[in-house]
Structures are given as structure tokens and as C-alpha cells.
Short mmCIF file of C-alpha atoms and ligand atoms in Angstrom, two decimals:
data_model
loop_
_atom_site.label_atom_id
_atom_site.label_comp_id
_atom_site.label_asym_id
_atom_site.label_seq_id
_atom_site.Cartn_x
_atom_site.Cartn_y
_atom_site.Cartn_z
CA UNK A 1 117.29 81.66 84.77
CA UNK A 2 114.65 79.48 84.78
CA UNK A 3 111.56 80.46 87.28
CA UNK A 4 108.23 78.96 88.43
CA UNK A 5 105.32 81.28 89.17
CA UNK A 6 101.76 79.99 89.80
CA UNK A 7 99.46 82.93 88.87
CA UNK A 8 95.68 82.99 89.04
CA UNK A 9 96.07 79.05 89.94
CA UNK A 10 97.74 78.28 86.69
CA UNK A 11 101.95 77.22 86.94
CA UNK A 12 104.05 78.94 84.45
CA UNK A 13 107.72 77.86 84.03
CA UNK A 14 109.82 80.41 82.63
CA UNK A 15 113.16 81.65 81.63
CA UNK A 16 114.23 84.77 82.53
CA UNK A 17 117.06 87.26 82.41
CA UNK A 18 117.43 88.38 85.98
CA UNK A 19 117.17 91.80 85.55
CA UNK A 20 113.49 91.55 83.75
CA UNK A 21 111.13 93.18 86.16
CA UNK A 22 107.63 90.88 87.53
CA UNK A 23 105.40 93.40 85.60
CA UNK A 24 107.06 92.28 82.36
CA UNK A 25 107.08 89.00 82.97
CA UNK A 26 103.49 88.48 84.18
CA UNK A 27 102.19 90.75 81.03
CA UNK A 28 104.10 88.54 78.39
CA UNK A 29 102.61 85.79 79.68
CA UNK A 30 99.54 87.35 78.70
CA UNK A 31 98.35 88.53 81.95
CA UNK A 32 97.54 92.46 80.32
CA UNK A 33 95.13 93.27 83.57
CA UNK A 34 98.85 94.12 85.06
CA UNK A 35 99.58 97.36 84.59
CA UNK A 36 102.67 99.64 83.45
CA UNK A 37 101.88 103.11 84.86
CA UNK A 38 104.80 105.07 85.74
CA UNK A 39 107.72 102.72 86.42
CA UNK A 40 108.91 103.73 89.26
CA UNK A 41 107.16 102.67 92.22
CA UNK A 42 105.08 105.04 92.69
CA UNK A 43 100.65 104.28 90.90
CA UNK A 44 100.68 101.26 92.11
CA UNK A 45 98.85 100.33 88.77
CA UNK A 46 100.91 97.09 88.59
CA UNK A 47 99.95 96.03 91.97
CA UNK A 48 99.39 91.84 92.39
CA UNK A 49 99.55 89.56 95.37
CA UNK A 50 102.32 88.27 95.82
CA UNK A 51 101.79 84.58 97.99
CA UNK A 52 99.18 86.88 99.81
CA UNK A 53 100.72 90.43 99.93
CA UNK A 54 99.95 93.33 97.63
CA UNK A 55 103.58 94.09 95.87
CA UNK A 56 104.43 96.58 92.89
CA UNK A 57 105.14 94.33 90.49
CA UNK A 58 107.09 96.75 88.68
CA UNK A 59 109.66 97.16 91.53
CA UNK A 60 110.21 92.99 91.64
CA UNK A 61 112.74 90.92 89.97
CA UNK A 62 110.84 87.96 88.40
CA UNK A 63 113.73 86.03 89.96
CA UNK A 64 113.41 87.42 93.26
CA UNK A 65 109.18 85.79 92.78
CA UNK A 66 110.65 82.43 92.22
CA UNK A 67 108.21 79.86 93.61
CA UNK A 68 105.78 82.45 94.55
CA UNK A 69 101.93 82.17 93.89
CA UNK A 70 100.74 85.12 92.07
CA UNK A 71 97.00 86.79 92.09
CA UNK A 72 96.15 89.40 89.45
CA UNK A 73 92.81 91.29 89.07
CA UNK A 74 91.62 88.39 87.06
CA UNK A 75 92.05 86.35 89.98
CA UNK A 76 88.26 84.33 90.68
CA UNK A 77 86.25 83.84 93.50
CA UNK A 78 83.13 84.95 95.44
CA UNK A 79 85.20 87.87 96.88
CA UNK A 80 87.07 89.19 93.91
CA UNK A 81 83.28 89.01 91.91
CA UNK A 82 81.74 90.92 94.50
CA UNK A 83 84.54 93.84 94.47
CA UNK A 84 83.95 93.95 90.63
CA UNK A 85 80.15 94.08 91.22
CA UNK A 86 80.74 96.48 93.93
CA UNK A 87 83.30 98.68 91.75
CA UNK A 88 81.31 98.47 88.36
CA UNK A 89 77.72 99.64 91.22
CA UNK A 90 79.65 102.90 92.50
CA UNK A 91 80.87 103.68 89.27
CA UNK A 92 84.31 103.30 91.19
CA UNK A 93 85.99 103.15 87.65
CA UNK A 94 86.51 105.78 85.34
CA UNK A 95 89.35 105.62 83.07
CA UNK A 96 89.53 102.35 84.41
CA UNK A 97 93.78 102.18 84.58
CA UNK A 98 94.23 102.41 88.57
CA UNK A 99 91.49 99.28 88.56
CA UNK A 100 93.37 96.38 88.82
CA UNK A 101 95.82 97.91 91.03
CA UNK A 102 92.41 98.63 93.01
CA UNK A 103 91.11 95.17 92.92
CA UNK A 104 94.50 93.47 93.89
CA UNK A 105 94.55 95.56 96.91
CA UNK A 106 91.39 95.62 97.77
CA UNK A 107 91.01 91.78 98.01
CA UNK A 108 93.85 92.07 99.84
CA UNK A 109 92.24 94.56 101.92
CA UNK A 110 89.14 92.59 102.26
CA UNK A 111 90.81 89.07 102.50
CA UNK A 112 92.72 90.42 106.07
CA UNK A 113 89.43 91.65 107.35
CA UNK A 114 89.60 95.33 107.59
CA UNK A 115 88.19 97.22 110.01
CA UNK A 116 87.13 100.89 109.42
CA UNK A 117 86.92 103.54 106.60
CA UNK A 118 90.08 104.62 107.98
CA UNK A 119 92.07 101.14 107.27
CA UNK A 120 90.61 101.10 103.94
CA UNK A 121 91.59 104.20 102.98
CA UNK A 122 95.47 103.75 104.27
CA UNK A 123 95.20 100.27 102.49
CA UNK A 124 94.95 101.87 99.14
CA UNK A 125 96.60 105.03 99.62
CA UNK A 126 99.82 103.14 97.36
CA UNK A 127 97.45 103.29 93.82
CA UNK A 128 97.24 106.40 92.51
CA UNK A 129 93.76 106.99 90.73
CA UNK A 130 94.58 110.23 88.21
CA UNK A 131 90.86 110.22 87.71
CA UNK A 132 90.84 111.43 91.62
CA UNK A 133 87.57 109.00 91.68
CA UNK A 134 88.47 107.65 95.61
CA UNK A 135 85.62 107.72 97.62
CA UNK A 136 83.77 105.99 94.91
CA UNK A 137 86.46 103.09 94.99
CA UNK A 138 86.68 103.64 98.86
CA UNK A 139 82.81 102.91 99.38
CA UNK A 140 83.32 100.03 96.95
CA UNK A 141 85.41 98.39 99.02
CA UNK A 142 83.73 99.30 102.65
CA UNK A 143 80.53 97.89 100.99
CA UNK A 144 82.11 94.16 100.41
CA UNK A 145 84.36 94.62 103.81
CA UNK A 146 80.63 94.42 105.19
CA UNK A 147 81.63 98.43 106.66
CA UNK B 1 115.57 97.75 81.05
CA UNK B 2 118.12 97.73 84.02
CA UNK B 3 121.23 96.88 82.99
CA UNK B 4 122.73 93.68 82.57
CA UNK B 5 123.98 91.97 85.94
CA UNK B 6 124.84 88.83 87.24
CA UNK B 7 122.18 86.81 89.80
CA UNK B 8 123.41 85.03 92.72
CA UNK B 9 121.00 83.52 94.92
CA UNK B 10 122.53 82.32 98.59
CA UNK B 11 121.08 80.25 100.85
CA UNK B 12 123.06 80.81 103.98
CA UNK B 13 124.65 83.36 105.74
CA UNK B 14 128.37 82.31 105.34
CA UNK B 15 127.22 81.60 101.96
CA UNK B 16 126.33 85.10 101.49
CA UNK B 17 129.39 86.69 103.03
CA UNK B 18 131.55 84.74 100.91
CA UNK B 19 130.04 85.80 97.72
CA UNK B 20 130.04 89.56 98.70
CA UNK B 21 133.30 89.50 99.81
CA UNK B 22 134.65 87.67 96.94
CA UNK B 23 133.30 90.07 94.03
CA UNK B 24 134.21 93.63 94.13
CA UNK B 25 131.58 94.50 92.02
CA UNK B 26 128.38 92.68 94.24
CA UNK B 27 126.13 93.90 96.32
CA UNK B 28 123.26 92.19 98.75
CA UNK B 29 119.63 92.34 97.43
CA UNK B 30 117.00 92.26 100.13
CA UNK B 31 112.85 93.30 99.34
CA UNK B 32 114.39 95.97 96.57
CA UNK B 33 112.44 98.32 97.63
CA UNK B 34 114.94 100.75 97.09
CA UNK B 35 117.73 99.20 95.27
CA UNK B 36 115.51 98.50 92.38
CA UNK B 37 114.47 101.80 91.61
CA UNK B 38 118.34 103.13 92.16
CA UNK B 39 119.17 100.31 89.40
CA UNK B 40 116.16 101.81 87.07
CA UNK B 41 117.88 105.19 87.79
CA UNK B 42 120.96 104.53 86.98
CA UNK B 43 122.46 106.09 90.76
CA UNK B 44 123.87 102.61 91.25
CA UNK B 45 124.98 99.76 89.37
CA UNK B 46 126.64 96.20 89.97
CA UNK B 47 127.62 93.71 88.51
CA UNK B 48 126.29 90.87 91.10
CA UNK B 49 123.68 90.94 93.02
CA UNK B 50 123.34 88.70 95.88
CA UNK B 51 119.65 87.36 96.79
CA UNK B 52 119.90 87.38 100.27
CA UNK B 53 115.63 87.32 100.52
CA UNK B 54 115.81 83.64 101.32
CA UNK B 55 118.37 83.56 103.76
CA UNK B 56 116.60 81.49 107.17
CA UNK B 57 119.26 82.74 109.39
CA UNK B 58 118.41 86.23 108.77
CA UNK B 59 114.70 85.75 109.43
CA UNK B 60 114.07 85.63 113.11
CA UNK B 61 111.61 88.13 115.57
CA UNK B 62 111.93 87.63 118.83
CA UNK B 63 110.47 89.70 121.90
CA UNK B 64 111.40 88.67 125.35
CA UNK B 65 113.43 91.25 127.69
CA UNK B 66 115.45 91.98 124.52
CA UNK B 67 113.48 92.48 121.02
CA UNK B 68 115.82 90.65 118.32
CA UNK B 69 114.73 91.65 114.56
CA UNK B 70 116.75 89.92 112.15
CA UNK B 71 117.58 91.87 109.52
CA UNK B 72 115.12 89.98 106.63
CA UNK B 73 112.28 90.97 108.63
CA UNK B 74 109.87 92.95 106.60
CA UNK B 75 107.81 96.24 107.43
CA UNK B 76 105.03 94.68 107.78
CA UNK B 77 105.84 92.35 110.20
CA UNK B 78 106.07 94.89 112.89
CA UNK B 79 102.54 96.13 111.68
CA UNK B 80 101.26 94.14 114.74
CA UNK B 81 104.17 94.33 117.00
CA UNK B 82 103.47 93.78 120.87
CA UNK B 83 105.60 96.49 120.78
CA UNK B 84 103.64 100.23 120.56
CA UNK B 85 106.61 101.84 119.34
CA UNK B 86 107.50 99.57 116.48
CA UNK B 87 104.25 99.42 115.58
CA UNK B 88 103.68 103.43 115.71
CA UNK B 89 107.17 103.39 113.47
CA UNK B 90 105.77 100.64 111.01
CA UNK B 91 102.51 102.00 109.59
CA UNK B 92 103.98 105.14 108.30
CA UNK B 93 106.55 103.78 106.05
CA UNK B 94 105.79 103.95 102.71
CA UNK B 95 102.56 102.06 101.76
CA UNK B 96 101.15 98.83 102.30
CA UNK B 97 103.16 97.30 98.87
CA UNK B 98 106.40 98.57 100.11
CA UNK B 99 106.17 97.16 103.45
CA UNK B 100 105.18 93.89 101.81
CA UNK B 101 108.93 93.60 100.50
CA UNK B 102 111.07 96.07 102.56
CA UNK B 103 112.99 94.96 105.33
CA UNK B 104 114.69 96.49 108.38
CA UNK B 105 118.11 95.74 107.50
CA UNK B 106 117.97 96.63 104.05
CA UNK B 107 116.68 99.85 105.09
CA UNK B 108 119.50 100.58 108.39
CA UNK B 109 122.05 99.34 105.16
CA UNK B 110 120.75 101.78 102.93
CA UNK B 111 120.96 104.78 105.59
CA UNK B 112 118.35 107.19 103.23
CA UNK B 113 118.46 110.18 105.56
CA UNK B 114 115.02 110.10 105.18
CA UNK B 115 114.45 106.49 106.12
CA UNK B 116 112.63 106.01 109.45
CA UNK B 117 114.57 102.85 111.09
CA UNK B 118 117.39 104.46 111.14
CA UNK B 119 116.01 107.37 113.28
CA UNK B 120 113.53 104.78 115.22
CA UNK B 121 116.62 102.53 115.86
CA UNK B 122 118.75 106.03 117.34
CA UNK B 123 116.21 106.83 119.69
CA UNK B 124 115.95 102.55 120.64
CA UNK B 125 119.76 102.95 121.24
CA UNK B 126 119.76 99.96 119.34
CA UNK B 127 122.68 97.56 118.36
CA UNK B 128 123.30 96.57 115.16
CA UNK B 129 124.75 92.92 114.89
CA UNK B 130 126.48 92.58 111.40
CA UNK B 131 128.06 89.38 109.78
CA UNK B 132 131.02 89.65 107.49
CA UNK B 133 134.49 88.32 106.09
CA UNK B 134 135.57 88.90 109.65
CA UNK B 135 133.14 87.39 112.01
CA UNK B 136 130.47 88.98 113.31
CA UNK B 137 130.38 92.41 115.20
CA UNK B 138 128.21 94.68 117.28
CA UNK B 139 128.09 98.23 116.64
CA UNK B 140 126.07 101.05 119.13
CA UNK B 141 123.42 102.74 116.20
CA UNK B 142 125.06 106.15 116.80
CA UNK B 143 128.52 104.63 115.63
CA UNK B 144 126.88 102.73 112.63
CA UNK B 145 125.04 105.72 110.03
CA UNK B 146 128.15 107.64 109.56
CA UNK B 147 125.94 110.10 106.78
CA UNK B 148 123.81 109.74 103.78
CA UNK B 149 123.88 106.48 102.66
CA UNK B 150 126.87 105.66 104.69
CA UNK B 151 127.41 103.21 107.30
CA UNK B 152 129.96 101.73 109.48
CA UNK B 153 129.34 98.25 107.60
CA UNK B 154 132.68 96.87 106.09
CA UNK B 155 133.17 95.64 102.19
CA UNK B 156 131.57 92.17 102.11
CA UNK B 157 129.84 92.89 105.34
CA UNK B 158 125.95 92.00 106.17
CA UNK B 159 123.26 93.46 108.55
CA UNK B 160 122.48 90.61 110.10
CA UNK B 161 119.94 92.01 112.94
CA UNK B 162 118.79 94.51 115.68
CA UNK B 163 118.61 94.23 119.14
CA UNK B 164 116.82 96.48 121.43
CA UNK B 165 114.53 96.87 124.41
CA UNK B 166 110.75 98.11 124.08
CA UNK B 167 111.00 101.42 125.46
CA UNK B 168 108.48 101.33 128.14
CA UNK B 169 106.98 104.69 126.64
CA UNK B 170 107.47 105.44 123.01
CA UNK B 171 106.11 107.97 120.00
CA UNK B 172 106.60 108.28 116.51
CA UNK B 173 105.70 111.43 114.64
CA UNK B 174 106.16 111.87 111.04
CA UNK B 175 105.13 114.55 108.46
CA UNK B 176 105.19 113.74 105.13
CA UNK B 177 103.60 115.61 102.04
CA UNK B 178 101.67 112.64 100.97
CA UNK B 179 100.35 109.50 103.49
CA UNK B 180 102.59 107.23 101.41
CA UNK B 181 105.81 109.62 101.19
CA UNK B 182 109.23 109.84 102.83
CA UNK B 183 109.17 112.12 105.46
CA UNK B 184 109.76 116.01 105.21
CA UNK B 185 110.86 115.67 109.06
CA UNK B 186 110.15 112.67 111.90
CA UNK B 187 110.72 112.30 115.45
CA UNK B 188 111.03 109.50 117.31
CA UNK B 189 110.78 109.23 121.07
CA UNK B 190 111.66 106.46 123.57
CA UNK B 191 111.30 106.85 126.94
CA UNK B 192 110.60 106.11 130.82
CA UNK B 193 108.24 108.14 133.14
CA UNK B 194 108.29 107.10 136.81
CA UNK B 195 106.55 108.62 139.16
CA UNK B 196 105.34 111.48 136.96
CA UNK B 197 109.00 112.19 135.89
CA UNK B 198 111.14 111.28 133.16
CA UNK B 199 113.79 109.24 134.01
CA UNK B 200 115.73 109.07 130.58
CA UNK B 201 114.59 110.00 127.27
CA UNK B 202 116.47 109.43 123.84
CA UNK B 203 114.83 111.74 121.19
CA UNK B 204 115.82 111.06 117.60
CA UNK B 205 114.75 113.53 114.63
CA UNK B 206 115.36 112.82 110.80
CA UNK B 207 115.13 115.88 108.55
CA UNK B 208 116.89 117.91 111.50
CA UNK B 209 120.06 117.33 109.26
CA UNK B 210 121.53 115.75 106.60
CA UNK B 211 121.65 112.17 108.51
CA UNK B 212 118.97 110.98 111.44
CA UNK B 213 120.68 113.00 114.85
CA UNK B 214 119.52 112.58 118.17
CA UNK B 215 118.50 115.79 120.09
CA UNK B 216 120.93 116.17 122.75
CA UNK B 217 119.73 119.19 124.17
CA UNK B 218 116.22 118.38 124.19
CA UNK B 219 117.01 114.51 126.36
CA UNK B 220 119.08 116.88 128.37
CA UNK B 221 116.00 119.40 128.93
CA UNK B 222 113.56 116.49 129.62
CA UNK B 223 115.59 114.37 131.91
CA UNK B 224 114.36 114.32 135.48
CA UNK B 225 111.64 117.15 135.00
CA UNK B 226 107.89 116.17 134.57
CA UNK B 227 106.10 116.26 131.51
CA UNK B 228 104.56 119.65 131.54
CA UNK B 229 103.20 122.00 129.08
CA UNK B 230 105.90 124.18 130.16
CA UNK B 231 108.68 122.07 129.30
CA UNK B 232 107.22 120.38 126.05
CA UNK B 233 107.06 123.83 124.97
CA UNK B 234 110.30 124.91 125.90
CA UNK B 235 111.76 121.33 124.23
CA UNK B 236 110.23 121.74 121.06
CA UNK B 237 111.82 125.24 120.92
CA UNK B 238 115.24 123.58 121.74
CA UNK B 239 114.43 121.05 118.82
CA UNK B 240 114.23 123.87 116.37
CA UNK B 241 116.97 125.79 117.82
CA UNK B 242 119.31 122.93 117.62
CA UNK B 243 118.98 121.49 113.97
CA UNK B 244 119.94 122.15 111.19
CA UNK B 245 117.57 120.95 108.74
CA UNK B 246 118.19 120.53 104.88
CA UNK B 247 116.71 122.23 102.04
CA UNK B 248 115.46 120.14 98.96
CA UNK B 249 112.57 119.86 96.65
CA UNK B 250 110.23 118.58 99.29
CA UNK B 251 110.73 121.21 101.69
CA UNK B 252 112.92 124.35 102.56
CA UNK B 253 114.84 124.44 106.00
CA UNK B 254 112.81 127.13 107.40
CA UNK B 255 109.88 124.45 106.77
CA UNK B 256 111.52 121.61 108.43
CA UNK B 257 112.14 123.32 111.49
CA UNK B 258 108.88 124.22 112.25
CA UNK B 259 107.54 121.22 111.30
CA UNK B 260 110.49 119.70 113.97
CA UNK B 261 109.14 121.42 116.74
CA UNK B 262 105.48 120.29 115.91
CA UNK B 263 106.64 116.86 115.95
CA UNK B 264 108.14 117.53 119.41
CA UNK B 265 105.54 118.48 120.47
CA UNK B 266 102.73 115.81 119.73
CA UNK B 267 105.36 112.88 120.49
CA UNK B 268 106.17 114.22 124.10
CA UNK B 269 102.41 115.15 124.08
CA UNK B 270 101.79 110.65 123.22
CA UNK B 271 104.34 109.82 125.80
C1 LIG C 301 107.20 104.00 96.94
C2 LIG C 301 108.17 103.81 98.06
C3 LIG C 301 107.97 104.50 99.26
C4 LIG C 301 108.84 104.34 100.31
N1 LIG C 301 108.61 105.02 101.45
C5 LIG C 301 109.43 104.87 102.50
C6 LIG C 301 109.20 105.57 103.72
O1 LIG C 301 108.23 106.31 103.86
N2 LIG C 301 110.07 105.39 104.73
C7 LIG C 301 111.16 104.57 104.62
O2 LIG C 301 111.91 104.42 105.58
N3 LIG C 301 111.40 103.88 103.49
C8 LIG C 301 110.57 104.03 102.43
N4 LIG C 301 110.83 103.32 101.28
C9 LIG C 301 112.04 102.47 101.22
C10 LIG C 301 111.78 101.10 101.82
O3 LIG C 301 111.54 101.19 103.19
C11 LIG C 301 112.91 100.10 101.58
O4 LIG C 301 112.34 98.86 101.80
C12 LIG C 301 114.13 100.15 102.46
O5 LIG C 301 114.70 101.42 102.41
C13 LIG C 301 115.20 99.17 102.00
O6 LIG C 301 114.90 97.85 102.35
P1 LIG C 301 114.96 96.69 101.28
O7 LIG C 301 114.87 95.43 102.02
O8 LIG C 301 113.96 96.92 100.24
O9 LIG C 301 116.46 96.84 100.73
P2 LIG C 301 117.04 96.74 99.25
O10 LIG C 301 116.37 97.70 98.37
O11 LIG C 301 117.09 95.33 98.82
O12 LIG C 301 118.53 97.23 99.55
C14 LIG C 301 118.82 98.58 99.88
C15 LIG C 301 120.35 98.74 100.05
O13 LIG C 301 120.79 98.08 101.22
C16 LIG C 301 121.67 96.99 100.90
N5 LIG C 301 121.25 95.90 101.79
C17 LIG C 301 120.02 95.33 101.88
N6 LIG C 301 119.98 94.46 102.91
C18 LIG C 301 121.21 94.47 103.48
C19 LIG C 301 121.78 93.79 104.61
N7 LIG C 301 121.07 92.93 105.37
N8 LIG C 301 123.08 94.06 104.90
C20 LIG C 301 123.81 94.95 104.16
N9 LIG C 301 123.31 95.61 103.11
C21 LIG C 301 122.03 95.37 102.77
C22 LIG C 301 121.52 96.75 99.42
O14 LIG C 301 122.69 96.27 98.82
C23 LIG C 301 121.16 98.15 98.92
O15 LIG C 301 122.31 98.91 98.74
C24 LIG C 301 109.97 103.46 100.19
C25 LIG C 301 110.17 102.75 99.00
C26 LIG C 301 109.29 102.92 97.94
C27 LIG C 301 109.53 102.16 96.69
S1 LIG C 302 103.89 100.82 87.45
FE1 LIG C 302 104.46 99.91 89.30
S2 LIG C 302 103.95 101.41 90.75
FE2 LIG C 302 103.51 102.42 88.87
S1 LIG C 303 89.92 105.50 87.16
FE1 LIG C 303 91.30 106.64 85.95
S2 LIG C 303 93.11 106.41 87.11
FE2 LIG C 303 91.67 105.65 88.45
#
């Protein structure tokens, strides 16, 4: 089935087997910062915006994105720079594969204005970091929410 | 790689009936927040699946005396709810990617026992409005989950919505092992307090058994009486003494009932 996805600003027409999974999709078309870490819905590694909401992009049909604009972690602008100045100043990566699931959320996170320690904290509590490096990422993300 | 299967997107509700009641072998397809991963798992498999996601009759939220969800509405949406009890219900579903995507009919439809509309929707008293091959019906939400994962909806038959009133007092209380789990037990109260006494309550509790239940004996024990320590007390020890929780790799059934009566406790505690 043919499909249209705009993703970092760029459109991509593509044809697609229905049962081929957004995570797949967005990495063959060379967008690698999307990650493939468990599956099963679960790291939230694979995490994108989907026309302005994080979704696991590994628990998607591409199909179901049809028409959909799609941010990754190499998604520009002033706030996405600052969360990877903020990240790379708090040393809020260490193995570095939760991090794009990390940015995506946390621009999403940023973008809706939260509110308190407490909202970011609930905001990412669907990536998993194995490195257990959280309050690192957590006062990453208060420092560009202006917390 | 899921398996192979057919992709039918519909546009329109009759649309959608007629394709689900036309193949055997189909089933509706709303955020996939669950049906996906039971595809990846191999626990079920079709050979259509019908894209309901874009449906516009199905996609409605509407609060005046009645609140009317339509069944596309996603978890999120009732993140902000000018109702406190939705909203209470809302933030502690999954996290904030699954409410993104999962809606509030797919997840009555799906009827995990450990799902929190259904229980929410019990204590509501909601009614579930469903479109199918027959017209459309209403069914009373302690008629529709008929066990795990099983309904009262018909073969080629839709959840097309909720309707409900906003309890004028309402708690949600949910233990899970992790902040972005399904719960190990919930309870879910709706309620009115006049003049310091309760005039009704409907209590709902999942992980009391193997389906959401309401607590009989505990609406019975609060109805009439005023809130006191005394009787919170005495209904969260009829909440443990009436269920008859389940036992599975989360948590045992010794667990869940004292967890039960905890959750009692703090939602009559909120009312
Ligand atoms: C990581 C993770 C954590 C989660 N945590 C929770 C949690 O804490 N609490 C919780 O309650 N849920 C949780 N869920 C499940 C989530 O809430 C689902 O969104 C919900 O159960 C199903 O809604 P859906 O729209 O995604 O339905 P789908 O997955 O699309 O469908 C589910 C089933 O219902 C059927 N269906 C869908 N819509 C309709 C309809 N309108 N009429 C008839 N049949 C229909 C489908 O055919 C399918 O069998 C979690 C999911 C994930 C992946
Ligand atoms: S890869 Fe999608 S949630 Fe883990
Ligand atoms: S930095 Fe290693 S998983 Fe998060």
C-alpha cells in the first residue's frame, strides 16, 4: 500500500506491506536515530512524534501513520538544539540508546509547556534508560522547560 | 514480522460494520495499542483488519448533563477532562505514548481484566452504545464485560461510544508495580455526598477477580452513613473480605487483597 509520511519536514512516499511496523519503515528510510530496543512496547527507544504526540513507533502500522507528519531525534530547531546541549551538559547520556527516545519525548514534553519536576518525570517514565542515568536526563529537561 | 493480513481502511461507520460483518476472519483496528502486540505474539491473528482510526462518526466528546465519549477518543484526551474523575482515571494508564494512540472503545472492546475503563466505566454505571449488522444498541456496563476479554458485543458489532454522568464526587486509585504498568489492583469510586452523607455510591475494583466487579457489599455499607473513619475502615475490610483476587506473575492473591483494601481506603479517603 502506498503511504505518505512527512518526517523531519522532508515527504517520503512509500509502499508498504501493511503489516510492516513505523519503526521499520522510518529506519529504512534511513532515519537510524529510531530505535529497535525490545519490540514490544515496552523502552520506548523507538519513540517519535507522531503529528505532535510521542508514539512507540514500534507498536504502529506504517499504514495506520498514513498522512501523518513525523519528528525524530534529528528533528531541528532552537528547542530540540538546546535539549541536545542540555543532555550532552548533564552528561544525561551514557550508552546513549534510550537518547532519542529521550529527545522525542522530551520536546514533546517541553513543546506542551510542562510544569514541575513531577510532570517531567511522568512524561518520560515510557523510555526505559538501562543505564538507570534519570535524574541526569530529568534535570536536562527541567533546565530547557525553564524549571 | 507479524503475519501476513489483509488492510482495510473504512471511512464510515456503516462502512465499517459492513466489512466486519462480511469477513469471518476481520477484526476492527483502533490506536493498536494492544492488538499490535497480541499480533507480534502470536495470541491473535486475522486475516483483515479493519482501520477504523479514521472513522469521524466515532470521534465525538461531549460534556453537558450527559458526558458522550465516542469510542475513537484517545487516552489522552481525557488528560484534561472538566471531568475530575476521568481525568484521575486517564493519567494512570499506561504512559504518555500509549495514551497518544489508545482509545476508550478499543480498550471497553478488549475487556483486559486489568484495563482501567472497564472498571472506571462500572463504577460510572455507564452505557455502552454499540453499532452493528443489526442497528445500533445500548447495553448497561455490568451486562456488557461478560469475563476476560469477553464482551456482550455481537460478530460484526462496533463500540461506538459511552455515555455517562460526571459523578459529582469521584476517585481513582491504582497500584501498579511500575508508574507505567497495568495495575496489580484499582478501585474506582463514584459518588454523591449530601449533607455530610452518602447518598449512593458505586464502587468498582479490578484485580478483585478475574473480570472488573463492583463491590456490592461495600455500596451497601456506605449508602446513607457519613464518611467516617469508622466506616472507611470497616469498608475496606468488606472490600477484602468480598473478592476474590487472582494470582499471576505480578502479584499473588494474598497481595491483591491487601492492596484492595488500601485502595479503599485512600479513594473513600479523596471522596
Ligand atoms: C506499554 C503499554 C502499557 C499499557 N498500559 C495500560 C494500562 O496501564 N491500563 C490500561 O487500561 N491499558 C493499558 N494499555 C492498553 C491500552 O490502553 C490500549 O490502548 C487499549 O487497551 C486498547 O485500545 P486501542 O484503541 O489501542 O485498541 P486496539 O489495540 O486497536 O484494539 C484492541 C481490541 O479491541 C478491538 N476493538 C478496538 N476498537 C473497537 C471498537 N470500537 N469496537 C469493537 N472492537 C474494537 C480490536 O479488534 C482488538 O481486539 C497499555 C498498552 C501498552 C502497549
Ligand atoms: S522498541 Fe518500541 S518500545 Fe521498545
Ligand atoms: S543511556 Fe544507556 S540506556 Fe539510557
Amino acid at each position: 500500500m502506498k503511504i505518505a509520511l512527512r518526517v523531519n519536514g522532508v515527504l517520503h512516499e512509500v509502499d508498504v506491506e501493511p503489516r510492516k511496523l513505523l519503526v521499520h519503515v522510518l529506519r529504512e528510510l534511513g532515519y537510524k536515530s529510531v530505535r529497535v530496543g525490545c519490540d514490544t512496547a515496552t523502552c520506548g527507544a523507538c519513540t517519535v512524534l507522531m503529528d505532535g504526540r510521542p508514539v512507540k513507533s514500534c507498536n504502529v502500522l506504517a499504514v495506520q501513520a498514513d498522512g501523518a507528519e513525523i519528528y525524530t531525534a534529528d528533528y531541528s530547531d532552537e528547542v530540540m538544539e538546546k535539549l541536545r546541549d542540555a543532555f550532552k551538559r548533564h552528561h544525561a547520556a551514557q550508552c546513549g540508546f534510550c537518547t532519542s527516545g529521550m529527545l522525542t519525548t522530551a520536546y514533546y514534553l517541553v513543546r506542551r509547556g510542562v510544569k514541575s519536576e513531577e510532570e517531567v518525570v511522568e512524561g518520560l517514565s515510557g523510555v526505559l534508560c538501562r543505564c538507570t542515568g534519570y535524574q541526569n536526563i530529568v534535570n536536562a529537561v527541567k533546565e530547557v522547560a525553564g524549571l | 514480522m507479524i503475519p501476513r493480513f489483509e488492510y482495510i481502511r473504512v471511512f464510515s461507520l456503516p462502512e465499517a460494520v459492513d466489512v466486519l460483518s462480511r469477513r469471518e476472519d476481520a477484526a476492527p483496528l483502533a490506536g493498536g495499542q494492544s492488538l499490535i502486540p497480541m499480533l507480534k505474539l502470536r495470541v491473535a491473528s486475522y486475516g483483515v483488519l479493519v482501520d477504523i482510526g479514521r472513522v469521524r462518526e466515532l470521534r465525538y466528546l461531549r460534556y453537558g448533563d450527559v458526558v458522550e465519549v465516542g469510542a475513537l477518543v484517545r487516552h489522552y484526551e481525557l488528560e484534561e477532562s472538566p471531568c475530575g474523575f476521568l481525568r484521575g482515571v486517564a493519567v494512570r494508564i499506561g504512559d504518555p505514548q500509549v495514551r497518544s494512540l489508545g482509545t476508550v472503545g478499543g480498550s471497553l472492546a478488549h475487556a483486559d481484566p486489568f484495563g482501567d475503563w472497564p472498571a472506571a466505566m462500572l463504577a460510572l454505571g455507564a452505557v455502552v452504545k454499540t453499532a452493528g449488522p443489526d442497528g445500533a444498541r445500548e447495553v448497561a456496563i455490568d451486562d456488557f464485560v461478560k469475563g476476560p476479554y469477553q464482551t456482550a458485543l455481537e460478530r460484526g458489532e462496533l463500540v461506538a461510544g459511552l455515555e455517562f454522568r460526571c459523578p459529582p464526587r469521584g476517585a481513582y486509585v491504582k497500584f501498579a508495580r511500575r508508574h507505567n504498568d497495568f495495575a496489580l489492583t484499582a478501585v474506582a469510586v463514584a459518588a454523591e455526598v449530601k449533607e455530610g452523607h452518602v447518598s449512593w455510591a458505586r464502587v468498582a475494583a479490578l484485580g478483585a477477580a478475574d473480570r472488573p466487579v463492583r463491590l456490592r457489599k461495600v455500596e451497601a455499607l456506605l449508602s446513607g452513613v457519613p464518611l467516617t473513619a469508622d466506616v472507611i475502615a470497616s469498608a475496606a475490610e468488606a472490600a477484602a473480605k468480598e473478592a476474590q483476587p487472582p494470582a499471576d506473575f505480578r502479584a499473588s492473591a494474598e497481595y491483591r487483597r491487601a492492596l484492595l483494601s488500601v485502595a479503599v481506603k485512600r479513594a473513600l479517603g479523596r471522596l
